[in-house]
DNA sequence: CTGTCCGGAATGAACGTTCCGTCCAAGCTA
DNA sequence: TAGCTTGGACGGAACGTTCATTCCGGACAG
């Protein structure tokens, strides 16, 4: 694949991310996508078999960027609490600062393929050693610093508030400054930490 | 409006709830809706101006049922903690036991009209006395039994985990028994309660 | 000149909405 | 009461639009 082709593919993915995030999968016609990417409609189908495959490819790209952002600056020598706060703060800032990525991921996970992807990820994490950094913390500390609860419940308590708040932020219902972010991260920790501590 | 007509309208709303929840707004054609409601396509347009108005009407119906379910058995003499746990447990059971309603509401609030409705509700609550029972608790106790935080943040900490978990439950990723429900409700309280208590 | 890549017009399917012929029940007439 | 009229409710065929996908003529590099 020539360098020009790679540029073209990137342009398509970039335009797709913007359009999908702003208008939704359904309401983002391939024609408009082509225009925004400065490409002919037909060319999109050179790089992606159909619209679904474009969505899948975009998901892989966005998810990788997210995973990298989450673990940035992680330090395993810190306390469980501090590690958790660090990861979750990374997560919040990434999602808040990348609204297109956030909206895209939300849509993706709410769509039929998203459910399957989620299930697949859980199984993969259980089967292989390559666990998400959050799962690692949860499994290591559940019953100690963290409450002894099913993994899914810990997930819900940790991520639920964040997604909720970022949704409202992007809808213009809340302002999320550094103070609020710290408060939410704190609240998430309070929800999962053992009371004894 | 004749009794037969009222029955017909109910049948349309019922079919709409099921189809919208299972397939989404976009993927639920009016023709299929008509079939499922045992009604001609044209008849739907006697009762609702267009698809959007049908969605709005359905929202009003579902939201009312939800509000009623939440406040069932409320007792203002209980402690703030107990009142909160009662309300939130009501909420969890309703959403878990009414998956169609849950999926419909999720879609609605993620759609363009949903955002406006949310904003409208917030303003209404601020302007008039008719506040949601949760808002009442939050405002009464913020800074006392409950952390002094922006209303939106309290909302996020209280509702975020629940929505997250019910989504996963309906996707078949978790089993939500009475124990789990109590654990989540507890976690939500820990997230918003003042540490001093 | 030839093969490859590209763009956008053309295609066909699916959808929301409209329109019109049919049907039924209630009211009127004799 | 029996027959006739009529207005509105009803269903579904038909319409127009929108979209994903395909296809083909041309441009450009080798």
XYZ file of C-alpha atoms (C1' of nucleotides) in Angstrom:
454
model
C 0.000 0.000 0.000
C 1.411 3.341 -1.095
C 1.925 6.263 1.288
C -0.835 8.178 -0.490
C -3.204 5.286 0.119
C -2.407 5.253 3.796
C -3.148 8.965 4.003
C -6.453 8.370 2.275
C -7.407 5.618 4.655
C -6.576 7.825 7.619
C -8.676 10.626 6.175
C -11.629 8.269 5.834
C -11.298 7.054 9.405
C -10.973 10.612 10.674
C -14.060 11.768 8.818
C -15.935 8.675 9.955
C -15.108 9.340 13.582
C -16.372 12.904 13.368
C -19.530 12.111 11.461
C -20.456 9.040 13.485
C -19.928 10.922 16.713
C -21.923 13.950 15.665
C -24.756 12.338 13.757
C -24.806 8.683 14.692
C -24.148 5.638 12.525
C -27.526 5.733 10.796
C -27.614 9.418 10.061
C -24.109 9.540 8.609
C -24.452 8.722 4.898
C -21.500 7.333 3.023
C -21.817 10.195 0.541
C -21.324 12.825 3.220
C -18.484 10.822 4.678
C -16.802 10.762 1.282
C -17.168 14.515 0.890
C -15.710 15.220 4.312
C -12.762 12.924 3.632
C -12.196 14.537 0.199
C -12.616 11.183 -1.455
C -15.067 9.614 -3.872
C -17.785 7.392 -2.494
C -16.459 4.453 -4.417
C -13.006 4.826 -2.938
C -14.249 4.125 0.563
C -15.163 0.656 -0.630
C -11.566 0.071 -1.737
C -10.434 0.279 1.867
C -13.449 -1.154 3.688
C -15.757 -3.911 2.536
C -18.849 -2.129 3.780
C -20.046 0.327 6.383
C -19.936 -2.252 9.159
C -16.323 -3.087 8.515
C -15.493 0.610 8.595
C -17.128 0.856 11.986
C -15.223 -2.163 13.264
C -11.899 -0.807 12.010
C -12.618 2.535 13.626
C -13.430 0.809 16.888
C -10.088 -0.991 16.937
C -8.263 2.261 16.371
C -10.153 4.240 18.985
C -9.993 1.477 21.563
C -6.246 1.202 21.233
C -5.785 4.926 21.782
C -7.978 4.697 24.855
C -6.081 1.788 26.373
C -2.799 3.589 25.893
C -4.145 6.756 27.486
C -5.423 4.868 30.528
C -2.122 3.326 31.520
C -0.037 6.431 30.916
C 2.200 7.083 33.892
C 1.031 4.034 35.827
C 3.223 3.160 38.811
C 2.811 -0.288 40.418
C 4.649 0.798 43.565
C 1.852 3.143 44.600
C -0.967 2.136 46.946
C -4.038 0.461 45.494
C -6.028 3.602 46.123
C -3.525 5.814 44.378
C -3.188 3.464 41.431
C -6.935 3.352 41.036
C -7.293 7.123 41.232
C -4.533 7.545 38.712
C -6.062 5.180 36.164
C -9.547 6.508 36.526
C -8.395 10.102 36.293
C -6.576 9.223 33.079
C -9.786 7.711 31.801
C -11.869 10.742 32.677
C -9.501 13.218 31.047
C -9.207 11.167 27.888
C -12.952 10.830 27.428
C -13.632 14.430 28.316
C -10.950 15.713 25.960
C -11.937 13.394 23.126
C -15.682 13.801 22.804
C -15.767 12.253 19.367
C -14.097 9.132 20.600
C -16.412 8.987 23.598
C -19.585 9.351 21.573
C -18.400 6.834 19.060
C -17.566 4.249 21.709
C -20.890 4.753 23.437
C -22.742 4.135 20.229
C -20.595 1.177 19.389
C -21.132 -0.537 22.725
C -24.853 0.075 22.515
C -25.091 -1.494 19.085
C -25.406 -5.216 18.378
C -21.713 -5.766 17.595
C -20.735 -3.839 20.697
C -22.376 -6.315 23.020
C -20.499 -9.182 21.420
C -17.243 -7.268 21.621
C -17.774 -6.663 25.311
C -18.437 -10.312 26.004
C -15.434 -11.301 23.924
C -13.227 -8.947 25.897
C -14.339 -10.380 29.205
C -13.636 -13.920 28.072
C -10.301 -12.933 26.633
C -9.318 -11.273 29.870
C -10.271 -14.350 31.832
C -8.530 -16.734 29.477
C -5.286 -14.950 28.741
C -3.004 -13.013 31.026
C -3.503 -9.773 29.140
C -5.898 -8.174 31.576
C -7.075 -4.596 31.556
C -5.280 -2.593 34.243
C -8.527 -2.087 36.133
C -9.314 -5.784 36.205
C -5.855 -6.424 37.533
C -6.342 -4.031 40.428
C -9.797 -5.368 41.172
C -8.699 -8.986 41.223
C -5.570 -8.285 43.246
C -7.282 -6.229 45.928
C -10.838 -7.578 46.072
C -11.476 -8.589 49.673
C -8.603 -6.425 50.891
C -8.483 -2.696 50.140
C -11.431 -3.178 47.826
C -14.816 -4.707 48.627
C -15.297 -8.381 47.884
C -17.778 -8.068 45.042
C -18.355 -9.643 41.616
C -16.087 -8.092 39.016
C -19.045 -6.707 37.087
C -20.313 -4.882 40.145
C -16.934 -3.276 40.752
C -16.892 -2.234 37.130
C -20.308 -0.675 37.462
C -19.414 1.247 40.603
C -16.157 2.508 39.125
C -17.151 3.363 35.553
C -20.880 4.034 35.800
C -20.596 7.497 37.354
C -17.906 8.571 34.921
C -19.820 7.680 31.802
C -22.912 9.287 33.245
C -21.138 12.524 34.014
C -19.282 12.793 30.751
C -22.515 12.274 28.846
C -24.034 15.182 30.738
C -20.942 17.276 30.194
C -20.984 16.784 26.450
C -24.687 17.556 26.413
C -23.852 20.864 28.030
C -25.603 20.091 31.310
C -22.518 20.258 33.538
C -19.129 21.878 33.554
C -16.355 19.423 34.419
C -13.370 21.225 35.882
C -10.431 19.682 37.712
C -12.219 19.928 41.048
C -15.261 18.028 39.837
C -13.068 15.393 38.231
C -11.216 14.831 41.468
C -14.516 14.629 43.346
C -15.926 12.027 41.027
C -12.789 9.933 41.062
C -12.915 10.086 44.851
C -16.554 9.062 44.905
C -15.821 6.070 42.708
C -13.130 4.979 45.091
C -15.437 5.391 48.081
C -17.961 3.178 46.331
C -15.595 0.244 45.938
C -13.178 0.584 48.885
C -13.619 -1.504 51.985
C -15.099 0.513 54.830
C -12.449 -0.715 57.255
C -9.845 1.462 55.540
C -62.888 8.543 21.562
C -64.628 5.182 21.623
C -63.518 2.317 23.877
C -62.410 0.381 20.808
C -60.222 3.266 19.741
C -58.592 3.463 23.137
C -57.804 -0.231 22.952
C -56.264 0.275 19.561
C -54.107 3.127 20.730
C -52.906 1.037 23.651
C -52.091 -1.813 21.299
C -50.017 0.518 19.160
C -48.113 1.869 22.154
C -47.516 -1.632 23.468
C -46.202 -2.876 20.146
C -44.081 0.238 19.808
C -42.499 -0.284 23.216
C -41.576 -3.861 22.378
C -40.264 -3.146 18.901
C -38.358 -0.004 19.825
C -36.741 -1.768 22.767
C -35.764 -4.840 20.808
C -34.727 -3.292 17.506
C -34.190 0.396 18.147
C -36.084 3.363 16.736
C -34.475 3.216 13.312
C -34.754 -0.504 12.784
C -38.408 -0.706 13.765
C -40.401 -0.010 10.586
C -43.920 1.325 10.871
C -45.127 -1.623 8.802
C -43.840 -4.150 11.321
C -45.237 -2.067 14.131
C -48.628 -2.144 12.471
C -48.510 -5.907 12.047
C -47.575 -6.499 15.661
C -50.357 -4.214 16.863
C -52.874 -5.943 14.534
C -53.617 -2.643 12.868
C -53.206 -1.154 9.428
C -50.243 1.112 8.801
C -52.536 3.992 8.027
C -54.352 3.674 11.316
C -51.242 4.472 13.288
C -51.296 7.915 11.691
C -54.823 8.527 13.023
C -53.496 8.391 16.545
C -50.040 9.870 16.101
C -48.972 12.582 13.695
C -45.750 10.811 12.833
C -43.154 8.449 14.221
C -41.588 11.118 16.415
C -44.859 11.931 18.080
C -45.414 8.254 18.753
C -42.026 8.107 20.454
C -42.812 11.181 22.544
C -46.171 9.792 23.635
C -44.562 6.515 24.570
C -41.941 8.353 26.598
C -44.579 10.168 28.626
C -46.306 6.894 29.419
C -43.161 5.022 30.385
C -41.751 7.881 32.426
C -44.908 8.172 34.460
C -44.865 4.474 35.315
C -41.230 4.797 36.357
C -41.842 7.800 38.614
C -44.678 5.991 40.351
C -42.575 2.902 40.890
C -39.718 4.876 42.411
C -41.709 6.514 45.169
C -43.694 3.411 46.126
C -43.574 2.904 49.877
C -41.499 6.013 50.545
C -41.372 7.032 54.190
C -40.118 10.540 55.064
C -39.589 9.600 58.712
C -36.705 7.285 57.887
C -33.080 8.350 57.936
C -31.595 9.926 54.835
C -29.602 6.787 54.217
C -32.621 4.530 54.491
C -34.725 6.772 52.284
C -32.031 6.816 49.647
C -31.562 3.062 49.733
C -35.312 2.569 49.472
C -35.708 4.815 46.436
C -32.726 3.455 44.635
C -33.724 -0.125 45.293
C -37.158 0.637 43.858
C -35.455 2.064 40.812
C -33.229 -0.944 40.332
C -36.053 -3.453 40.593
C -38.277 -1.532 38.212
C -35.623 -1.234 35.537
C -34.476 -4.815 35.949
C -38.030 -6.161 35.797
C -39.033 -3.965 32.854
C -36.284 -4.412 30.306
C -38.359 -3.002 27.470
C -38.981 0.184 29.387
C -35.301 0.400 30.316
C -34.045 -0.040 26.785
C -36.571 2.392 25.438
C -35.650 5.072 27.954
C -31.950 4.597 27.294
C -32.474 5.108 23.609
C -34.737 8.051 24.173
C -32.302 9.865 26.425
C -29.479 9.250 23.975
C -31.446 10.690 21.074
C -31.692 14.395 20.226
C -35.105 14.912 21.842
C -33.917 13.082 24.941
C -31.217 15.636 25.662
C -33.710 18.458 25.463
C -36.120 16.594 27.702
C -33.411 16.107 30.290
C -32.504 19.784 30.285
C -36.157 20.715 30.461
C -36.646 18.462 33.474
C -33.724 20.005 35.313
C -35.017 23.523 34.748
C -38.526 22.517 35.720
C -37.275 20.971 38.919
C -35.344 24.119 39.773
C -38.206 26.437 38.928
C -41.205 24.668 40.424
C -41.570 22.823 43.681
C -42.290 19.508 41.977
C -38.866 17.978 42.466
C -37.894 14.408 41.860
C -37.622 12.518 45.147
C -33.892 12.049 44.629
C -33.271 15.735 44.062
C -35.177 16.485 47.225
C -32.962 14.191 49.270
C -29.813 15.525 47.670
C -30.680 19.164 48.251
C -31.889 18.566 51.812
C -28.838 16.610 52.904
C -25.985 17.902 50.773
C -23.282 19.041 53.137
C -24.758 16.976 55.977
C -25.255 13.218 55.623
C -24.374 13.574 51.945
C -21.246 15.097 50.427
C -21.391 18.729 49.398
C -21.188 18.269 45.636
C -22.880 19.686 42.529
C -26.247 18.067 41.953
C -25.094 16.571 38.671
C -22.188 14.850 40.344
C -24.420 13.322 42.993
C -26.688 12.136 40.213
C -23.784 10.550 38.421
C -22.513 8.755 41.501
C -25.968 7.485 42.412
C -27.384 6.485 39.033
C -24.320 5.757 36.962
C -23.515 2.380 38.476
C -27.112 1.254 38.276
C -27.555 2.002 34.604
C -24.212 0.399 33.888
C -25.086 -2.781 35.712
C -28.575 -3.156 34.308
C -27.204 -2.750 30.808
C -24.802 -5.598 31.455
C -27.550 -7.669 33.030
C -29.831 -7.323 30.031
C -26.916 -8.155 27.747
C -26.538 -11.391 29.664
C -23.148 -10.509 31.141
C -24.201 -10.550 34.805
C -26.848 -12.117 36.970
C -28.501 -9.591 39.253
C -29.920 -11.304 42.321
C -31.124 -9.652 45.525
C -27.640 -9.798 47.027
C -26.031 -7.988 44.124
C -28.779 -5.401 44.124
C -28.228 -4.676 47.801
C -24.479 -4.453 47.222
C -24.846 -1.944 44.425
C -27.325 0.185 46.317
C -24.878 0.183 49.212
C -22.001 1.140 46.960
C -23.973 4.056 45.576
C -24.618 5.276 49.087
C -20.947 4.961 50.014
C -20.086 7.062 46.981
C -22.232 10.020 48.033
C -22.287 9.841 51.835
C -20.069 12.032 53.933
C -17.123 10.103 55.332
C -17.717 11.509 58.790
C -20.852 9.372 59.166
C 0.211 2.251 -24.747
C -1.539 -0.323 -20.796
C -2.857 -1.437 -16.405
C -4.342 0.529 -11.987
C -6.694 3.484 -9.223
C -10.328 6.724 -8.591
C -14.778 9.261 -8.449
C -19.407 9.904 -8.858
C -23.585 8.598 -11.514
C -26.624 4.699 -11.475
C -29.076 0.998 -9.076
C -32.088 -1.235 -6.143
C -33.882 -1.858 -1.640
C -36.100 -0.029 2.465
C -38.408 3.253 4.729
C -41.979 6.989 6.394
C -45.891 8.979 4.906
C -50.036 9.713 2.082
C -54.066 8.599 -0.291
C -58.065 6.359 -1.519
C -61.516 2.586 -1.810
C -64.034 -0.180 1.635
C -66.729 -1.017 5.560
C -69.607 -0.365 9.463
C -72.630 1.722 12.702
C -75.655 5.260 13.843
C -79.224 8.372 12.368
C -82.913 9.589 9.471
C -87.174 8.710 6.762
C -91.464 6.739 5.606
C -89.582 -1.433 11.952
C -87.119 -1.756 7.563
C -84.538 0.497 4.271
C -81.557 4.175 2.996
C -77.907 7.621 3.751
C -73.778 9.222 5.480
C -69.623 10.223 7.987
C -65.744 8.657 9.825
C -62.577 4.829 10.917
C -59.745 1.504 8.673
C -56.197 -1.043 5.905
C -52.828 -1.412 2.733
C -51.204 -0.228 -1.970
C -48.600 3.424 -3.907
C -45.388 7.387 -3.703
C -41.294 9.827 -3.083
C -37.112 10.040 -0.673
C -32.893 8.393 1.205
C -29.400 5.358 1.633
C -25.600 1.609 0.898
C -23.486 -0.447 -2.625
C -21.983 -1.277 -7.436
C -20.189 -0.183 -11.802
C -18.028 2.006 -15.423
C -15.567 5.617 -17.970
C -11.637 8.345 -17.487
C -7.125 9.953 -15.483
C -2.670 9.095 -14.368
C 1.684 6.519 -13.617
C 4.970 3.347 -15.561
